[in-house]
Short mmCIF file of C-alpha atoms and ligand atoms in Angstrom, two decimals:
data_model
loop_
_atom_site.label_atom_id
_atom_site.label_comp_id
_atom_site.label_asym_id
_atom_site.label_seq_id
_atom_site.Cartn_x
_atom_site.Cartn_y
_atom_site.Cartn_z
CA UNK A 1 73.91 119.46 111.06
CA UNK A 2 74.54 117.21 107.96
CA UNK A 3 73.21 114.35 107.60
CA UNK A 4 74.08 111.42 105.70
CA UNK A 5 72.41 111.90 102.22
CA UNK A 6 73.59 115.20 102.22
CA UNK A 7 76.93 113.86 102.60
CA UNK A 8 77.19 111.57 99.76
CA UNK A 9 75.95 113.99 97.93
CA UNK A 10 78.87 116.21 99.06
CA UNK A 11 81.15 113.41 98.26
CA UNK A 12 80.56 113.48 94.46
CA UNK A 13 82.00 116.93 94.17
CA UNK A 14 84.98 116.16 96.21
CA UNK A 15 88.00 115.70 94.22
CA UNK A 16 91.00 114.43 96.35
CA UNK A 17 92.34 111.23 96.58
CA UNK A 18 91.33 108.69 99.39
CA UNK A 19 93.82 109.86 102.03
CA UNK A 20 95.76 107.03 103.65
CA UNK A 21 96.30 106.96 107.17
CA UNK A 22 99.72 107.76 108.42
CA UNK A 23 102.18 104.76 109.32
CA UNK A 24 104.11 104.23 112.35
CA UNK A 25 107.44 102.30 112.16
CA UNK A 26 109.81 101.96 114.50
CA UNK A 27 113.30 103.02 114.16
CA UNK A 28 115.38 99.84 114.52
CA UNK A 29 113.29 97.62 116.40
CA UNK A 30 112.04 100.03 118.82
CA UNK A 31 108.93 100.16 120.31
CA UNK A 32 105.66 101.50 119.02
CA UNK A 33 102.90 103.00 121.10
CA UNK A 34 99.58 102.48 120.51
CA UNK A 35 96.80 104.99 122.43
CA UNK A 36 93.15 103.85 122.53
CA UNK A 37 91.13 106.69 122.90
CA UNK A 38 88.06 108.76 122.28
CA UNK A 39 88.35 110.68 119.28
CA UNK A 40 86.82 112.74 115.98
CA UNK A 41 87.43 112.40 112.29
CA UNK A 42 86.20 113.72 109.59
CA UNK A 43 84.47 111.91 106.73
CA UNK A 44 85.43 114.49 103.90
CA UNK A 45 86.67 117.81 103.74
CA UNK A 46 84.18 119.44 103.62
CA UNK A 47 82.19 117.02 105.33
CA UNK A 48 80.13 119.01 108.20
CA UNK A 49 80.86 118.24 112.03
CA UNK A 50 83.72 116.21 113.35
CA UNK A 51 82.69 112.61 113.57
CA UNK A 52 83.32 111.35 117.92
CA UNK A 53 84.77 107.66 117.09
CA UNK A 54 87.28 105.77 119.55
CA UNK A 55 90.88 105.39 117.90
CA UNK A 56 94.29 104.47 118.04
CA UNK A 57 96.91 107.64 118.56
CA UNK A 58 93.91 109.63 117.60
CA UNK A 59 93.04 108.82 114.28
CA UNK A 60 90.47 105.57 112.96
CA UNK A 61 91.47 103.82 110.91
CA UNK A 62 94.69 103.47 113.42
CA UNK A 63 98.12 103.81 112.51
CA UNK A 64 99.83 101.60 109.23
CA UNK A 65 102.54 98.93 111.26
CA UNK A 66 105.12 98.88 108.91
CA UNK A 67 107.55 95.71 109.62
CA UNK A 68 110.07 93.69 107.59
CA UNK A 69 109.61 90.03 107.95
CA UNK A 70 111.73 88.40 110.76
CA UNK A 71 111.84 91.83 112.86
CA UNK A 72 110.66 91.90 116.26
CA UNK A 73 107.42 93.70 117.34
CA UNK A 74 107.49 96.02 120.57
CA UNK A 75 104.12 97.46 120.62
CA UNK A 76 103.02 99.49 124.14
CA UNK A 77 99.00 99.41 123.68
CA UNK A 78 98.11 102.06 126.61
CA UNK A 79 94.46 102.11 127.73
CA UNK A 80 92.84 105.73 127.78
CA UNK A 81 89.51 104.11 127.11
CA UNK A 82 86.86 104.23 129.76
CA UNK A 83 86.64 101.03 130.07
CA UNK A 84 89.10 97.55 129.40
CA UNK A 85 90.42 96.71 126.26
CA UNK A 86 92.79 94.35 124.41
CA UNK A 87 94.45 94.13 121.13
CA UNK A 88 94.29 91.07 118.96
CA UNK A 89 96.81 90.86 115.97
CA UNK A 90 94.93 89.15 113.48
CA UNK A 91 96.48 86.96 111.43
CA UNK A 92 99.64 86.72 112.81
CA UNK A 93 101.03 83.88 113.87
CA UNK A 94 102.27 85.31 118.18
CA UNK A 95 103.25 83.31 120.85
CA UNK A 96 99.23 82.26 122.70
CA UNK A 97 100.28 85.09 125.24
CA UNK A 98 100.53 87.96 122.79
CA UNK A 99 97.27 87.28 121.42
CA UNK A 100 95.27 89.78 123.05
CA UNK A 101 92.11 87.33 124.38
CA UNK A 102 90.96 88.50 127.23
CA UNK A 103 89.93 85.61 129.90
CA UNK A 104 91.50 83.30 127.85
CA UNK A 105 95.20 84.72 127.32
CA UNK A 106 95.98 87.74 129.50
CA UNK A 107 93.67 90.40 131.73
CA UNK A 108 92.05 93.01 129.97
CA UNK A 109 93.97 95.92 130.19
CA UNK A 110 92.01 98.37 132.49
CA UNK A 111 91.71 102.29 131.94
CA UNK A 112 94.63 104.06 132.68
CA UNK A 113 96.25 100.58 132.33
CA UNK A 114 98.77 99.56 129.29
CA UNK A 115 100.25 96.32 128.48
CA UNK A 116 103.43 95.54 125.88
CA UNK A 117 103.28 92.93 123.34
CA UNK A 118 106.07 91.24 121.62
CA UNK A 119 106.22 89.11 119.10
CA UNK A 120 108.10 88.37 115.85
CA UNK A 121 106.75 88.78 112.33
CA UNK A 122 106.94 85.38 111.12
CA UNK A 123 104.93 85.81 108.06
CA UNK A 124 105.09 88.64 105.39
CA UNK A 125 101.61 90.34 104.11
CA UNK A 126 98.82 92.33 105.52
CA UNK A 127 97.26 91.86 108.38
CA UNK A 128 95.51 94.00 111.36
CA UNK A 129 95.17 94.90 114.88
CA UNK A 130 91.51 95.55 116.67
CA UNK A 131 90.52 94.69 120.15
CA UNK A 132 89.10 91.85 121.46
CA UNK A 133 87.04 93.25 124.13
CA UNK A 134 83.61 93.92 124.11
CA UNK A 135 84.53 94.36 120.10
CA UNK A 136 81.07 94.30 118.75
CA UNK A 137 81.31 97.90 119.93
CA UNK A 138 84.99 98.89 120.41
CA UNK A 139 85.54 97.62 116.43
CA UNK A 140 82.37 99.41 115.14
CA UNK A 141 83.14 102.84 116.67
CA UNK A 142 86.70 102.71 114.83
CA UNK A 143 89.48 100.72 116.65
CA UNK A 144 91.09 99.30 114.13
CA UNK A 145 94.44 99.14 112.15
CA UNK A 146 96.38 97.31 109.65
CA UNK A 147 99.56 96.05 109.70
CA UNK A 148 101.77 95.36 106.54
CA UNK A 149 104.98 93.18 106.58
CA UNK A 150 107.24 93.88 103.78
CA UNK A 151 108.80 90.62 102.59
CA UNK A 152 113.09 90.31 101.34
CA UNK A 153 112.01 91.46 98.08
CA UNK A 154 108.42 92.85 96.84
CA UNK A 155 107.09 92.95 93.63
CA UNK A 156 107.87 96.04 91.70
CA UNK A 157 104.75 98.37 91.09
CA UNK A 158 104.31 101.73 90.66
CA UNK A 159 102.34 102.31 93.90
CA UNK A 160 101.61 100.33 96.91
CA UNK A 161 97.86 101.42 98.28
CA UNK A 162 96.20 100.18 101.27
CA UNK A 163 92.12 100.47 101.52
CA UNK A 164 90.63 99.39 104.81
CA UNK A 165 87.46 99.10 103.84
CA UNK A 166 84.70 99.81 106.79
CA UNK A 167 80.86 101.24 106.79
CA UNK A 168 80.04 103.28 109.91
CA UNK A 169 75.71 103.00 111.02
CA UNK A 170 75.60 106.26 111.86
CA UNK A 171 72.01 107.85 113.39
CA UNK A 172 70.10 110.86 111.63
CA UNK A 173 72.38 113.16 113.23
CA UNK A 174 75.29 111.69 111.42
CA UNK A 175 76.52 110.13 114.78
CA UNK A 176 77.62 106.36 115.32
CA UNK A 177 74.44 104.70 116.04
CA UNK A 178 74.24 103.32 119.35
CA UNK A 179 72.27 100.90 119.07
CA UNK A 180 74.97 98.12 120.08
CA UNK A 181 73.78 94.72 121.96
CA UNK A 182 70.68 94.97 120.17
CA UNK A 183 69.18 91.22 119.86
CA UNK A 184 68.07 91.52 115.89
CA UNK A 185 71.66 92.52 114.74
CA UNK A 186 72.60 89.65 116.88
CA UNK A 187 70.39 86.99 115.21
CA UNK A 188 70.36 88.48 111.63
CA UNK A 189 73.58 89.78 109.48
CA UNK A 190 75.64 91.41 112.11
CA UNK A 191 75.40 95.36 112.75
CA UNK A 192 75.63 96.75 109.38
CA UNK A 193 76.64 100.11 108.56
CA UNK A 194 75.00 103.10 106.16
CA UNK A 195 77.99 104.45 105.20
CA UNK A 196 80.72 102.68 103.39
CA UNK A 197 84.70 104.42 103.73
CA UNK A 198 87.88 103.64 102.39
CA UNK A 199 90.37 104.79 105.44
CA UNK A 200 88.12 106.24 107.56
CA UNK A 201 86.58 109.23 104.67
CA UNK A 202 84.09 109.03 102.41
CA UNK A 203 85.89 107.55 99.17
CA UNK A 204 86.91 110.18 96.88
CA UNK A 205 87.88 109.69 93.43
CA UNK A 206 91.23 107.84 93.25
CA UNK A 207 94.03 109.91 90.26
CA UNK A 208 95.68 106.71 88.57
CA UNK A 209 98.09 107.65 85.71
CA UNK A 210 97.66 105.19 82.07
CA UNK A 211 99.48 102.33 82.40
CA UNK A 212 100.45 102.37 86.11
CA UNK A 213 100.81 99.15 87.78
CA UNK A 214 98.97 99.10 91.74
CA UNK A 215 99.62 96.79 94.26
CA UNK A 216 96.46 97.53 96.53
CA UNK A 217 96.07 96.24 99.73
CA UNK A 218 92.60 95.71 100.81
CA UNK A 219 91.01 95.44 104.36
CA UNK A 220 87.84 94.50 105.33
CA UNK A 221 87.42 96.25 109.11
CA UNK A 222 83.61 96.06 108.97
CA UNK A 223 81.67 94.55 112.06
CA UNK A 224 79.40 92.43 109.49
CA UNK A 225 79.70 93.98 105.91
CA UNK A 226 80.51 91.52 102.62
CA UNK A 227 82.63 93.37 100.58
CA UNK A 228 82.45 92.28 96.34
CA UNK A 229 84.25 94.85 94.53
CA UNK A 230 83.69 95.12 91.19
CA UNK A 231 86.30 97.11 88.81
CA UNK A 232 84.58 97.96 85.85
CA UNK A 233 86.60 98.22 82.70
CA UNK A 234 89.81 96.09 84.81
CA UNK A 235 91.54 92.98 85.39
CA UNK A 236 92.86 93.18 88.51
CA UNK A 237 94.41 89.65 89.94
CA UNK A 238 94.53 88.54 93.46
CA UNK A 239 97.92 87.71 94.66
CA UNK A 240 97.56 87.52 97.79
CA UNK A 241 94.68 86.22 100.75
CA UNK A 242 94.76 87.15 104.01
CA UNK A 243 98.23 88.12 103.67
CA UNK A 244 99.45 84.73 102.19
CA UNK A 245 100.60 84.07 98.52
CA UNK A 246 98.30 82.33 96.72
CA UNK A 247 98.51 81.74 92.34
CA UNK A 248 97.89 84.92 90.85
CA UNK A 249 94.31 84.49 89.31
CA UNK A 250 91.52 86.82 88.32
CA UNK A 251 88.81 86.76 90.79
CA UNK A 252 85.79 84.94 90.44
CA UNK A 253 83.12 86.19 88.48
CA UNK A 254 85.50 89.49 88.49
CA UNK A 255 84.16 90.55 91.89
CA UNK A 256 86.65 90.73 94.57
CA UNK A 257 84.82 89.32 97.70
CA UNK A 258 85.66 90.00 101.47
CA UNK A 259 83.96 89.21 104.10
CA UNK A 260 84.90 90.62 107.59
CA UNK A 261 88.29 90.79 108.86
CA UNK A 262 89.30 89.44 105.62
CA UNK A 263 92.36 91.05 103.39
CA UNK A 264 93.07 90.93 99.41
CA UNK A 265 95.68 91.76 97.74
CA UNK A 266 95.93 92.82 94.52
CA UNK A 267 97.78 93.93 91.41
CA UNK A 268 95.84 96.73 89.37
CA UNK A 269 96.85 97.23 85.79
CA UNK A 270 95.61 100.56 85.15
CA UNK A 271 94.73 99.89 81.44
CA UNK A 272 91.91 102.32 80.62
CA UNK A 273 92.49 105.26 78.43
CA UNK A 274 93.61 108.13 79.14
CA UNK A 275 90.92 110.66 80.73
CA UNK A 276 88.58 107.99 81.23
CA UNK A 277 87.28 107.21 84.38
CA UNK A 278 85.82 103.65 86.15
CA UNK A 279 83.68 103.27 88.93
CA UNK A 280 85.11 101.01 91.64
CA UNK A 281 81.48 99.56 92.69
CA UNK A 282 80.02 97.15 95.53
CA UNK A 283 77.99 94.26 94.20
CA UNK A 284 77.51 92.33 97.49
CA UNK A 285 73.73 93.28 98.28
CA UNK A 286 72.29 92.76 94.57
CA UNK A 287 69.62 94.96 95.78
CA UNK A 288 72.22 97.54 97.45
CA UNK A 289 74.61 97.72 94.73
CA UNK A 290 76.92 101.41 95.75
CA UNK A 291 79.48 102.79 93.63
CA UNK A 292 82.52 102.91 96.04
CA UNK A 293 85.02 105.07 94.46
CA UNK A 294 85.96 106.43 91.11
CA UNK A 295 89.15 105.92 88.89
CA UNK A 296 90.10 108.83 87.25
CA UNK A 297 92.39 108.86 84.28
CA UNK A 298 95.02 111.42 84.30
CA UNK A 299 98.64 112.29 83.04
CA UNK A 300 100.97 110.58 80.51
CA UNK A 301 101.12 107.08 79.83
CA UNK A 302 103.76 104.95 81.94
CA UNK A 303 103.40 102.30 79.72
CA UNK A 304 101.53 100.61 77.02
CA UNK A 305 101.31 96.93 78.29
CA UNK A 306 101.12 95.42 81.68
CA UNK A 307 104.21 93.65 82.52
CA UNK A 308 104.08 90.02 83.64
CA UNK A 309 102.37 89.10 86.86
CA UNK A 310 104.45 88.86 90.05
CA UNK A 311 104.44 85.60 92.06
CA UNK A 312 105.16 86.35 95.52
CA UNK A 313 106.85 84.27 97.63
CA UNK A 314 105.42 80.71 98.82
CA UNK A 315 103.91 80.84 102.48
CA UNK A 316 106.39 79.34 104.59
CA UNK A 317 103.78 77.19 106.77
CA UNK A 318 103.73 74.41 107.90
CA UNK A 319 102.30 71.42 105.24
CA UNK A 320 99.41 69.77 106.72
CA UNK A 321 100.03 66.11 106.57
CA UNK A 322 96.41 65.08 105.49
CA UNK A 323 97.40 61.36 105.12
CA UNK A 324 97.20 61.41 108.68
CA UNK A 325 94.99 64.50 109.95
CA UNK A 326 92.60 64.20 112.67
CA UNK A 327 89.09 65.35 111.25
CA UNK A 328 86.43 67.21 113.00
CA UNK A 329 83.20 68.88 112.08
CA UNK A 330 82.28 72.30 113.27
CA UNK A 331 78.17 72.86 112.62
CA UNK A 332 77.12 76.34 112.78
CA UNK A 333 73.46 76.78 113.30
CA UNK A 334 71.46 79.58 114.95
CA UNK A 335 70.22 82.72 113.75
CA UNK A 336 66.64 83.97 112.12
CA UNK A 337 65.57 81.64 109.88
CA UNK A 338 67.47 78.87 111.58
CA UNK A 339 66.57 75.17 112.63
CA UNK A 340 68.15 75.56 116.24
CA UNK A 341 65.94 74.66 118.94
CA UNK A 342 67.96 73.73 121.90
CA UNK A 343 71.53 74.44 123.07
CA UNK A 344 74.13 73.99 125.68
CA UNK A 345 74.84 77.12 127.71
CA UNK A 346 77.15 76.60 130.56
CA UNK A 347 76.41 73.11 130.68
CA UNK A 348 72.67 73.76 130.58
CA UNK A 349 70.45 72.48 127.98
CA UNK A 350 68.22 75.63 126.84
CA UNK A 351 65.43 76.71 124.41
CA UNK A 352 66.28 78.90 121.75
CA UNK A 353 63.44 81.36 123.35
CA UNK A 354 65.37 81.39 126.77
CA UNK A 355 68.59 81.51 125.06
CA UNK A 356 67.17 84.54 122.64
CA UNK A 357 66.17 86.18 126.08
CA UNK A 358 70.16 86.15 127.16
CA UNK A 359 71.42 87.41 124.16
CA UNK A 360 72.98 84.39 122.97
CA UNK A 361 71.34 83.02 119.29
CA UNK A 362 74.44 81.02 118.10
CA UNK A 363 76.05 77.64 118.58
CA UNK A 364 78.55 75.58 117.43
CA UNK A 365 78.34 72.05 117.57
CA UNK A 366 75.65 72.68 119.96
CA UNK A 367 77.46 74.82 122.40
CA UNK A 368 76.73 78.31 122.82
CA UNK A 369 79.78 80.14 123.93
CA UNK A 370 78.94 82.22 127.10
CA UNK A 371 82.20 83.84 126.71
CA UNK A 372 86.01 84.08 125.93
CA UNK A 373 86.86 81.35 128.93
CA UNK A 374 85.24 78.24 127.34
CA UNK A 375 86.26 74.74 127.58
CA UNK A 376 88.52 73.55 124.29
CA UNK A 377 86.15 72.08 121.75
CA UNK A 378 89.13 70.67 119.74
CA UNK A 379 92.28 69.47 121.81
CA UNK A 380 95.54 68.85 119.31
CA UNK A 381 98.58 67.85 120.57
CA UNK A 382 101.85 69.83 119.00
CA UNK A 383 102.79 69.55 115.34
CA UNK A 384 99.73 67.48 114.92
CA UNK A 385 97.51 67.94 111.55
CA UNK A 386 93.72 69.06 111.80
CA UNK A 387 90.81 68.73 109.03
CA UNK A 388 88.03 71.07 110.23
CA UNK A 389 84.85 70.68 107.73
CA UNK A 390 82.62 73.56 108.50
CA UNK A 391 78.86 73.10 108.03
CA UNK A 392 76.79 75.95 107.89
CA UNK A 393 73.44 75.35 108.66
CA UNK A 394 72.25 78.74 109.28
CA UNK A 395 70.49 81.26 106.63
CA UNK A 396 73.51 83.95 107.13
CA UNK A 397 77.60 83.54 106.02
CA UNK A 398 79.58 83.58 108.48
CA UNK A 399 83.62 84.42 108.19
CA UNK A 400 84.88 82.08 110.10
CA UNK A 401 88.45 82.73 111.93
CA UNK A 402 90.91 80.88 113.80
CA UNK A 403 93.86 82.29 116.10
CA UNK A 404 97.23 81.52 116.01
CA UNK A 405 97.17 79.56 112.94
CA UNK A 406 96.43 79.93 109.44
CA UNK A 407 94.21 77.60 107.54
CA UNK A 408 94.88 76.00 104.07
CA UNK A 409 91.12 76.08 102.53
CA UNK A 410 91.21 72.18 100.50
CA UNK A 411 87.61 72.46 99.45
CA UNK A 412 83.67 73.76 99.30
CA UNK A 413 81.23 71.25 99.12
CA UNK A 414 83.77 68.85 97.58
CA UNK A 415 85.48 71.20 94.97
CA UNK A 416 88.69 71.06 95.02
CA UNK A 417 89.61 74.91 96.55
CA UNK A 418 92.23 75.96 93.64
CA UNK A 419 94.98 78.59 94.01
CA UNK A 420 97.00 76.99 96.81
CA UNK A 421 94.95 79.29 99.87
CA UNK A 422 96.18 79.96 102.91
CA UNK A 423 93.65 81.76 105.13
CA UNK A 424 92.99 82.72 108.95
CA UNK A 425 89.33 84.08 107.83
CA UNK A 426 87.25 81.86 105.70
CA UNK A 427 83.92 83.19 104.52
CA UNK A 428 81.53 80.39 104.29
CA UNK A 429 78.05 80.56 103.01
CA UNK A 430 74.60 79.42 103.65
CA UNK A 431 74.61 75.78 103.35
CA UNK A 432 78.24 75.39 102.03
CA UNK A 433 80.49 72.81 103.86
CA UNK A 434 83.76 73.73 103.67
CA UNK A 435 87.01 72.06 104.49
CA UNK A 436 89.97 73.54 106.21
CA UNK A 437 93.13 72.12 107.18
CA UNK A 438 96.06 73.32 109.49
CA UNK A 439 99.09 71.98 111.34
CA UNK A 440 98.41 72.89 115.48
CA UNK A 441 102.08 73.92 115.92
CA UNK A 442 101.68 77.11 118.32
CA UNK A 443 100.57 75.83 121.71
CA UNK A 444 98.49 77.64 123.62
CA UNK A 445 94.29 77.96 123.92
CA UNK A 446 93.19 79.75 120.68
CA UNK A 447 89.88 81.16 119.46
CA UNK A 448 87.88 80.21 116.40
CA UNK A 449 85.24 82.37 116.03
CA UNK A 450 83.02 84.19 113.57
CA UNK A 451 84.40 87.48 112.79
CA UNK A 452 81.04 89.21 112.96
CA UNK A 453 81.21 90.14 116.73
CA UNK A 454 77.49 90.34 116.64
CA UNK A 455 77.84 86.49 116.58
CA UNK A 456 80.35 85.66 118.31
CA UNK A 457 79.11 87.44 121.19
CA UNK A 458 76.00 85.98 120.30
CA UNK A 459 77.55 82.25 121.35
CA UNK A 460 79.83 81.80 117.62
CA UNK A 461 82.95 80.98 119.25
CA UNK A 462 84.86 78.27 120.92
CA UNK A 463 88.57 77.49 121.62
CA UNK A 464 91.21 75.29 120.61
CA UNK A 465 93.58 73.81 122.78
CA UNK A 466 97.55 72.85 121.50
CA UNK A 467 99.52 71.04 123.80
CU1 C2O B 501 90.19 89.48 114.25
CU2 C2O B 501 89.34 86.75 117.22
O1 C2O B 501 89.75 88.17 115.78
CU1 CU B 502 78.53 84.77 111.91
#
């Protein structure tokens, strides 16, 4: 059987482009279906054995949602797991009972069971679907999808490309790991992967043409791996975060960072010469750096000079009225290398031994989260404006996300966040305060979580109540 060195190695002969996965759209508002289920894909052509992963309508990464802003969602999720699921539609702004929570917004939906959401898009960008059951383990062995809401009028580019981003831990065998619920992911990064993919295959090299102009989409479905793309020999400038507009700008130190759940888009002048290629590398583990892909230079020249940036359209959210915002902290603390000592569990006041010993290695603002049903840390009544400032005390980052509602990031450690950024996933670091703002104008009980499951199941999580 092949194992995983031999197939990177394979990998740098292969020569076709990233394949992206198919899209599902709905003819005139009609409804999609989306199958959970056990099934195989394969990493590379040529890339030995079938990989067993769980998927949606048998393929991981799942299905593209294509939808037009303002259209209504009819999505059938049917159940032919063997055991409950959900699905969550990050980033999007649903009504609290489309939100796909189990214990906190509907029943899980048993095996053999399905369930229909509905919602409308209220928000063009990209986004994603992935359950929110048990999802250290029902993200990590593939289910997830994104979801891509074209606005009235895009941005003309040559090509729009979508990369979910995702690395698989997969055993000397070359099959998923399963070493899930294990205490030292828990308390550490989050179960990171071996093998890094670009819509579910091993990342082939990517055919651009001189002067081409590439709007690419990326997705970050990893349980707990920090994305920071770096495109040698480019420019490329973000455009949007998380789906939302923000001032087109050239990434920071030229590395394009996501953390999990987290989506960037981006405009990609192809401006190297023809023939030429550029690695696309990974710079988030300075000791790990990984080249992820390869541009390859080919054909004749569509142009000689980029044309002006876009500027997509202004999020239409709600303006946080911070003259009169109700402020909150939210400490994060736990983890190896932490400070915590005690925590509340369940209204019980425990040692971090005898909380290690049930799993649970994370708390915020003391409470460890036994669970999806959790009383409301934050109550806000409608239309109301919220400053969260996030302190993380703990030796890991943490991408921090909140339902229903997307966050305008004002500032880390008192700089002034630039770029007008709207978020629903904020990535904040080790020892970084960082201050968030959003108008609670969706009632219902939402999560706010960290997106590394491995936490959050860990005791990361807590709700907050509108209305
Ligand atoms: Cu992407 Cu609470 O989830
Ligand atoms: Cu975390």
């Amino acid at each position: 059987m092949l194992n995983r060195r031999e197939l990177f190695r394979r990998t740098a002969v292969l020569a076709a482009a990233a394949a992206l996965p198919p899209r599902l759209q709905a003819a005139g508002g009609g409804e999609l279906t989306l199958e959970a289920a056990p099934t195989q894909i394969r990493l590379a052509d040529d890339g030995g054995p079938p990989l067993p992963v769980w998927g949606y309508n048998g393929i991981s990464p799942g299905p593209v949602l294509r939808f037009e802003v303002g259209e209504t969602a009819r999505i059938r999720v049917r159940n032919r797991l063997d055991r409950p699921t959900t699905v969550h539609w990050h980033g999007l702004r649903v009504p609290n009972a489309m939100d796909g929570v189990p214990g906190l917004t509907q029943d899980p939906i048993p095996p053999g069971g399905e369930f229909l959401y509905t919602f409308a898009l209220r928000d063009p960008g990209t986004f994603w679907y992935h359950p929110h059951f048990q999802s250290a383990e029902q993200l990590d062995r593939g289910l997830a999808g994104a979801i891509v809401v074209a606005d009235r009028d895009e941005p003309a580019v040559d090509r729009d490309l979508l990369w979910v981003l995702d690395d698989w831990r997969l055993d000397a065998q070359g099959e998923v790991h399963e070493s899930f619920g294990n205490l030292h992911d828990a308390s550490h990064a989050g179960r990171l992967g071996n093998l890094p993919t670009i819509n579910g295959r091993l990342a082939a090299p990517l055919t651009v043409r001189p002067g081409e102009r590439i709007r690419l989409r990326l997705l970050n479905v990893a349980n707990a791996r920090v994305f920071a793309l770096d495109f040698a020999g480019h420019a490329p400038a973000v455009i949007a975060l998380d789906g939302h507009a923000v001032t087109p700008h050239a990434p920071a130190g030229g590395r394009v960072v996501l953390g999990p759940a987290m989506r960037v888009d981006l405009i990609l002048d192809c401006t190297g010469e023809p023939g030429s290629t550029h690695a696309v590398s990974d710079r988030a583990y300075p000791r790990r750096p990984f080249e992820l892909t390869t541009l390859v230079y080919a054909g004749t020249p569509l142009r000689a000079m980029p044309p002006p940036l876009p500027v997509l359209s202004a999020p239409a959210l709600p303006v946080p009225d911070l003259a009169r915002a109700v402020h909150h902290e939210l400490v994060l603390e736990g983890g190896a290398m932490g400070a915590l000592r005690e925590a509340l569990l369940d209204g019980e006041r425990l040692g971090i031994r005898e909380l290690a010993r049930r799993g649970k290695v994370w708390a915020l603002n003391g409470v460890v989260a036994p669970g999806h049903h959790l009383e409301p840390w934050l109550h806000a009544a409608v239309d109301s404006t919220h400053v969260i400032t996030v302190d993380n005390r703990t030796a890991f980052p943490h991408p921090i996300h909140l339902h229903g509602h997307p966050v305008k990031v004002l500032a880390r450690n008192e700089s002034a966040s630039p770029f007008r950024q709207w978020r629903d996933t904020v990535l904040v670091w080790p020892r970084e305060r960082v201050r968030l703002a959003f108008v609670a104008d969706n009632p219902g009980l939402w999560m706010i979580h960290c997106h590394i499951p491995e936490h959050q199941e860990a005791g990361m999580m807590g709700v907050v109540q509108v209305g």
